[in-house]
């Protein structure tokens, strides 16, 4: 989880993905031994010296200005999430936010969660920890109250729980989205030791995680559609929206719903009939 190493790997990965023809960089002549742009080509596109870009890519540049980072991001054709990730990784150590106190779900968030009685919803925090949930989320995704606190984590559920591939018929997409979100968290908190431990454990036990983590994809999903397979109700195609807490940008409420009159809406109604009072949270959630 070393920040300089993350920055170096991210820049190399994104440079390797650019085809010279895409950016008009076909003037260096000889046959390429590696994919993507050369460092000198990227430096030229970004308007910086080759030596400076080399130091940046090696994680040796200090106090890189936002303008230079934006120029490099433009040259690499990064999207908004990738650009933010680059800026986070390049921040000086003293400017980076360290993980603070344990995250607590405030009463207003609890009230909002408890009011959602007809749709699955849960609150996710740093490292993709599951901080709170309602009954339908418990019945659809995982029986959170029975899990040890350390295992209430979306990445652990996706990569270490064998039943996840039964729950998500589009498991590869779910896995890729999960890793992309975890990468964003690593960029915001590169010095988080608990995140480093999580990444190490997932890397050790899951070849799929190692493969996807090496892609360096970063993506913050705010809306979309997810398919689930419930053991009693069959397949549900649900729309989701992610809503960040106003006082903690590392805390998000995920809400799943279905269009009125759809088969999925009928399934959600049936699922709600199975609920027993077990809405929950855990005040011992780690920082």
Short mmCIF file of C-alpha atoms in Angstrom, two decimals:
data_model
loop_
_atom_site.label_atom_id
_atom_site.label_comp_id
_atom_site.label_asym_id
_atom_site.label_seq_id
_atom_site.Cartn_x
_atom_site.Cartn_y
_atom_site.Cartn_z
CA UNK A 1 0.00 0.00 0.00
CA UNK A 2 3.04 2.29 -0.33
CA UNK A 3 1.81 5.55 -1.86
CA UNK A 4 4.81 6.05 -4.15
CA UNK A 5 4.49 2.50 -5.42
CA UNK A 6 0.75 2.93 -6.04
CA UNK A 7 1.42 6.13 -7.97
CA UNK A 8 4.16 4.50 -10.02
CA UNK A 9 2.08 1.44 -10.88
CA UNK A 10 -0.98 3.52 -11.73
CA UNK A 11 0.92 5.80 -14.14
CA UNK A 12 2.72 2.88 -15.81
CA UNK A 13 -0.55 1.01 -16.18
CA UNK A 14 -2.38 3.94 -17.74
CA UNK A 15 0.55 4.79 -20.05
CA UNK A 16 0.62 1.18 -21.27
CA UNK A 17 -3.07 1.37 -22.18
CA UNK A 18 -2.67 4.29 -24.58
CA UNK A 19 -2.09 3.41 -28.23
CA UNK A 20 0.34 5.77 -29.98
CA UNK A 21 -2.11 6.19 -32.86
CA UNK A 22 -4.73 7.54 -30.44
CA UNK A 23 -2.58 10.53 -29.55
CA UNK A 24 -0.60 10.96 -32.77
CA UNK A 25 2.63 9.74 -31.20
CA UNK A 26 3.99 7.64 -34.03
CA UNK A 27 7.14 9.60 -34.75
CA UNK A 28 9.75 7.70 -32.77
CA UNK A 29 10.23 5.15 -35.52
CA UNK A 30 11.42 1.81 -34.21
CA UNK A 31 9.26 -1.17 -33.35
CA UNK A 32 7.89 -1.07 -29.82
CA UNK A 33 8.97 -3.78 -27.42
CA UNK A 34 6.28 -2.90 -24.86
CA UNK A 35 2.64 -1.78 -25.28
CA UNK A 36 1.53 1.82 -24.97
CA UNK A 37 3.36 5.11 -25.03
CA UNK A 38 6.99 5.63 -24.18
CA UNK A 39 7.83 7.93 -21.31
CA UNK A 40 9.27 10.53 -23.67
CA UNK A 41 6.05 10.54 -25.69
CA UNK A 42 3.90 10.98 -22.59
CA UNK A 43 6.18 13.74 -21.30
CA UNK A 44 5.89 15.56 -24.63
CA UNK A 45 2.10 15.35 -24.54
CA UNK A 46 2.01 16.61 -20.95
CA UNK A 47 4.45 19.45 -21.64
CA UNK A 48 7.03 18.38 -19.05
CA UNK A 49 10.60 17.19 -19.34
CA UNK A 50 11.31 13.49 -19.72
CA UNK A 51 13.40 13.58 -16.56
CA UNK A 52 10.60 15.16 -14.54
CA UNK A 53 7.98 12.73 -15.81
CA UNK A 54 10.33 9.82 -15.10
CA UNK A 55 10.74 10.97 -11.49
CA UNK A 56 6.96 11.38 -11.19
CA UNK A 57 6.30 7.90 -12.55
CA UNK A 58 8.92 6.44 -10.22
CA UNK A 59 7.27 8.14 -7.24
CA UNK A 60 10.31 10.37 -6.65
CA UNK A 61 8.83 13.76 -7.54
CA UNK A 62 8.05 16.04 -4.60
CA UNK A 63 5.30 18.65 -4.26
CA UNK A 64 3.92 18.15 -7.75
CA UNK A 65 1.67 21.05 -8.70
CA UNK A 66 -2.01 20.42 -9.50
CA UNK A 67 -1.46 21.94 -12.95
CA UNK A 68 1.20 19.38 -13.82
CA UNK A 69 -0.97 16.56 -12.53
CA UNK A 70 -3.84 17.82 -14.67
CA UNK A 71 -1.54 18.01 -17.69
CA UNK A 72 -0.44 14.41 -17.11
CA UNK A 73 -4.07 13.37 -16.60
CA UNK A 74 -5.03 15.04 -19.89
CA UNK A 75 -2.18 13.29 -21.69
CA UNK A 76 -3.25 9.93 -20.23
CA UNK A 77 -6.90 10.69 -21.05
CA UNK A 78 -8.02 9.95 -17.50
CA UNK A 79 -11.67 10.24 -16.55
CA UNK A 80 -12.87 12.16 -13.49
CA UNK A 81 -12.41 9.29 -11.03
CA UNK A 82 -8.95 8.44 -12.38
CA UNK A 83 -7.93 12.10 -12.26
CA UNK A 84 -9.00 12.41 -8.62
CA UNK A 85 -7.13 9.18 -7.84
CA UNK A 86 -3.95 10.57 -9.41
CA UNK A 87 -4.19 13.76 -7.35
CA UNK A 88 -4.78 11.77 -4.16
CA UNK A 89 -1.77 9.54 -4.74
CA UNK A 90 0.49 12.49 -5.56
CA UNK A 91 -0.36 14.54 -2.47
CA UNK A 92 2.54 15.20 -0.09
CA UNK A 93 2.43 13.00 3.01
CA UNK A 94 1.57 15.93 5.28
CA UNK A 95 -1.42 16.90 3.12
CA UNK A 96 -3.04 13.48 3.07
CA UNK A 97 -5.92 12.74 5.37
CA UNK A 98 -5.21 9.91 7.78
CA UNK A 99 -7.98 7.59 8.94
CA UNK A 100 -9.52 9.17 12.01
CA UNK A 101 -11.88 7.93 14.65
CA UNK A 102 -14.09 4.89 14.11
CA UNK A 103 -16.96 5.67 11.79
CA UNK A 104 -20.30 6.02 13.51
CA UNK A 105 -23.67 5.97 11.80
CA UNK A 106 -25.46 9.05 13.09
CA UNK A 107 -29.09 9.10 14.24
CA UNK A 108 -30.30 10.86 11.09
CA UNK A 109 -28.77 8.16 8.90
CA UNK A 110 -30.29 5.50 11.13
CA UNK A 111 -33.70 7.13 10.81
CA UNK A 112 -33.41 7.22 7.03
CA UNK A 113 -32.32 3.58 6.93
CA UNK A 114 -35.11 2.44 9.26
CA UNK A 115 -37.70 4.28 7.16
CA UNK A 116 -36.78 2.21 4.10
CA UNK A 117 -39.04 -0.75 4.80
CA UNK A 118 -39.82 -1.81 1.23
CA UNK A 119 -36.35 -1.71 -0.40
CA UNK A 120 -32.95 -3.18 0.54
CA UNK A 121 -30.50 -0.61 1.86
CA UNK A 122 -27.23 -0.60 3.73
CA UNK A 123 -24.52 1.86 4.76
CA UNK A 124 -20.97 1.28 3.66
CA UNK A 125 -17.87 3.00 5.03
CA UNK A 126 -14.11 3.04 4.61
CA UNK A 127 -12.54 -0.11 3.18
CA UNK A 128 -16.08 -1.10 2.05
CA UNK A 129 -17.03 -2.02 5.62
CA UNK A 130 -20.77 -2.63 6.09
CA UNK A 131 -21.74 -0.30 8.94
CA UNK A 132 -25.54 -0.71 9.04
CA UNK A 133 -28.35 -2.40 7.14
CA UNK A 134 -32.09 -2.89 7.01
CA UNK A 135 -34.05 -6.13 7.02
CA UNK A 136 -34.34 -6.48 3.26
CA UNK A 137 -30.60 -6.03 2.76
CA UNK A 138 -30.04 -8.73 5.37
CA UNK A 139 -32.38 -11.10 3.54
CA UNK A 140 -31.07 -10.31 0.06
CA UNK A 141 -27.30 -9.85 0.45
CA UNK A 142 -26.01 -11.42 3.67
CA UNK A 143 -27.13 -12.22 7.21
CA UNK A 144 -25.00 -9.41 8.61
CA UNK A 145 -25.93 -9.85 12.30
CA UNK A 146 -24.49 -13.37 12.34
CA UNK A 147 -21.17 -12.32 10.79
CA UNK A 148 -18.18 -11.34 12.93
CA UNK A 149 -17.63 -7.59 12.73
CA UNK A 150 -14.38 -8.02 10.77
CA UNK A 151 -16.23 -9.98 8.08
CA UNK A 152 -18.91 -7.35 7.50
CA UNK A 153 -17.05 -6.04 4.48
CA UNK A 154 -18.22 -6.02 0.88
CA UNK A 155 -14.85 -6.99 -0.59
CA UNK A 156 -14.56 -9.95 1.80
CA UNK A 157 -18.07 -11.09 0.91
CA UNK A 158 -17.44 -10.86 -2.83
CA UNK A 159 -14.03 -12.55 -2.92
CA UNK A 160 -13.89 -14.82 0.14
CA UNK A 161 -17.50 -16.01 0.45
CA UNK A 162 -18.11 -18.90 -1.96
CA UNK A 163 -21.84 -18.11 -2.15
CA UNK A 164 -21.22 -14.69 -3.73
CA UNK A 165 -21.10 -16.17 -7.22
CA UNK A 166 -24.55 -17.63 -6.63
CA UNK A 167 -25.87 -14.29 -5.37
CA UNK A 168 -24.46 -12.22 -8.25
CA UNK A 169 -25.04 -13.79 -11.69
CA UNK A 170 -22.87 -10.97 -13.13
CA UNK A 171 -20.17 -11.78 -10.57
CA UNK A 172 -17.28 -10.56 -12.70
CA UNK A 173 -18.89 -7.12 -13.02
CA UNK A 174 -19.63 -7.00 -9.29
CA UNK A 175 -16.06 -8.05 -8.50
CA UNK A 176 -14.58 -5.44 -10.84
CA UNK A 177 -16.77 -2.68 -9.39
CA UNK A 178 -15.80 -3.72 -5.86
CA UNK A 179 -12.08 -3.56 -6.61
CA UNK A 180 -12.49 -0.24 -8.43
CA UNK A 181 -14.17 1.24 -5.37
CA UNK A 182 -11.51 -0.19 -3.07
CA UNK A 183 -8.82 1.38 -5.26
CA UNK A 184 -10.48 4.78 -4.83
CA UNK A 185 -10.41 4.28 -1.07
CA UNK A 186 -6.73 3.34 -1.25
CA UNK A 187 -6.05 6.60 -3.09
CA UNK A 188 -7.88 8.66 -0.47
CA UNK A 189 -6.26 6.81 2.44
CA UNK A 190 -2.97 5.33 1.21
CA UNK A 191 -1.59 5.22 4.77
CA UNK A 192 -4.46 3.21 6.26
CA UNK A 193 -2.87 0.08 7.83
CA UNK A 194 -6.19 -1.75 8.09
CA UNK A 195 -6.80 -1.24 4.39
CA UNK A 196 -3.32 -2.60 3.66
CA UNK A 197 -4.12 -5.65 5.78
CA UNK A 198 -7.39 -6.19 3.91
CA UNK A 199 -5.71 -5.92 0.50
CA UNK A 200 -3.00 -8.32 1.63
CA UNK A 201 -5.52 -10.88 2.87
CA UNK A 202 -7.61 -10.67 -0.30
CA UNK A 203 -4.49 -10.95 -2.47
CA UNK A 204 -3.34 -14.01 -0.56
CA UNK A 205 -6.62 -15.91 -0.76
CA UNK A 206 -8.17 -14.81 -4.08
CA UNK A 207 -6.55 -15.11 -7.50
CA UNK A 208 -9.48 -13.12 -8.93
CA UNK A 209 -8.76 -10.26 -6.56
CA UNK A 210 -5.05 -10.27 -7.47
CA UNK A 211 -5.96 -10.15 -11.17
CA UNK A 212 -8.41 -7.27 -10.81
CA UNK A 213 -6.27 -5.31 -8.34
CA UNK A 214 -3.41 -5.37 -10.85
CA UNK A 215 -5.63 -3.60 -13.41
CA UNK A 216 -5.57 -0.38 -11.31
CA UNK A 217 -9.14 0.47 -12.32
CA UNK A 218 -10.81 3.18 -10.25
CA UNK A 219 -14.49 3.94 -10.46
CA UNK A 220 -17.02 5.45 -8.11
CA UNK A 221 -20.48 4.14 -8.91
CA UNK A 222 -23.37 6.45 -8.06
CA UNK A 223 -26.19 4.63 -9.86
CA UNK A 224 -26.78 1.56 -11.97
CA UNK A 225 -28.47 -1.82 -12.08
CA UNK A 226 -27.48 -5.00 -10.30
CA UNK A 227 -28.83 -8.53 -10.69
CA UNK A 228 -29.29 -10.81 -7.69
CA UNK A 229 -30.41 -14.42 -7.33
CA UNK A 230 -32.39 -15.09 -4.16
CA UNK A 231 -32.69 -18.76 -3.11
CA UNK A 232 -36.49 -18.49 -2.72
CA UNK A 233 -37.48 -15.73 -5.11
CA UNK A 234 -35.13 -16.29 -8.02
CA UNK A 235 -33.51 -13.50 -10.02
CA UNK A 236 -34.13 -9.80 -9.27
CA UNK A 237 -32.85 -6.94 -11.42
CA UNK A 238 -32.65 -3.92 -9.11
CA UNK A 239 -31.68 -0.32 -9.69
CA UNK A 240 -29.33 1.20 -7.14
CA UNK A 241 -28.32 4.67 -6.09
CA UNK A 242 -25.42 5.62 -3.82
CA UNK A 243 -25.96 8.58 -1.48
CA UNK A 244 -23.02 9.97 0.47
CA UNK A 245 -23.42 11.14 4.05
CA UNK A 246 -23.18 14.95 4.19
CA UNK A 247 -20.76 14.94 7.14
CA UNK A 248 -18.60 11.95 6.11
CA UNK A 249 -17.68 11.50 2.44
CA UNK A 250 -16.34 8.02 3.25
CA UNK A 251 -19.82 6.84 4.27
CA UNK A 252 -22.43 5.94 1.65
CA UNK A 253 -25.98 4.63 1.79
CA UNK A 254 -26.73 2.11 -0.95
CA UNK A 255 -30.42 1.81 -1.86
CA UNK A 256 -31.85 -0.80 -4.24
CA UNK A 257 -35.29 -0.44 -5.81
CA UNK A 258 -37.38 -1.65 -8.73
CA UNK A 259 -39.76 0.06 -11.19
CA UNK A 260 -43.40 -0.09 -10.03
CA UNK A 261 -45.26 -3.01 -11.51
CA UNK A 262 -42.12 -4.89 -12.52
CA UNK A 263 -41.38 -8.51 -11.63
CA UNK A 264 -38.57 -7.26 -9.41
CA UNK A 265 -40.99 -4.99 -7.52
CA UNK A 266 -43.24 -7.98 -6.89
CA UNK A 267 -40.25 -9.97 -5.64
CA UNK A 268 -39.27 -7.15 -3.28
CA UNK A 269 -42.81 -7.12 -1.90
CA UNK A 270 -42.57 -10.86 -1.28
CA UNK A 271 -39.14 -10.40 0.29
CA UNK A 272 -40.51 -7.78 2.68
CA UNK A 273 -43.04 -10.34 3.89
CA UNK A 274 -40.15 -12.53 5.05
CA UNK A 275 -38.61 -9.90 7.27
CA UNK A 276 -38.24 -10.20 11.02
CA UNK A 277 -37.06 -7.27 13.13
CA UNK A 278 -33.28 -7.38 12.75
CA UNK A 279 -32.26 -3.96 11.45
CA UNK A 280 -28.76 -3.45 12.68
CA UNK A 281 -25.46 -1.72 13.06
CA UNK A 282 -22.38 -2.34 15.11
CA UNK A 283 -20.94 0.38 17.32
CA UNK A 284 -17.61 -1.45 17.40
CA UNK A 285 -16.94 -0.84 13.72
CA UNK A 286 -13.24 -0.07 13.20
CA UNK A 287 -11.69 3.17 12.04
#
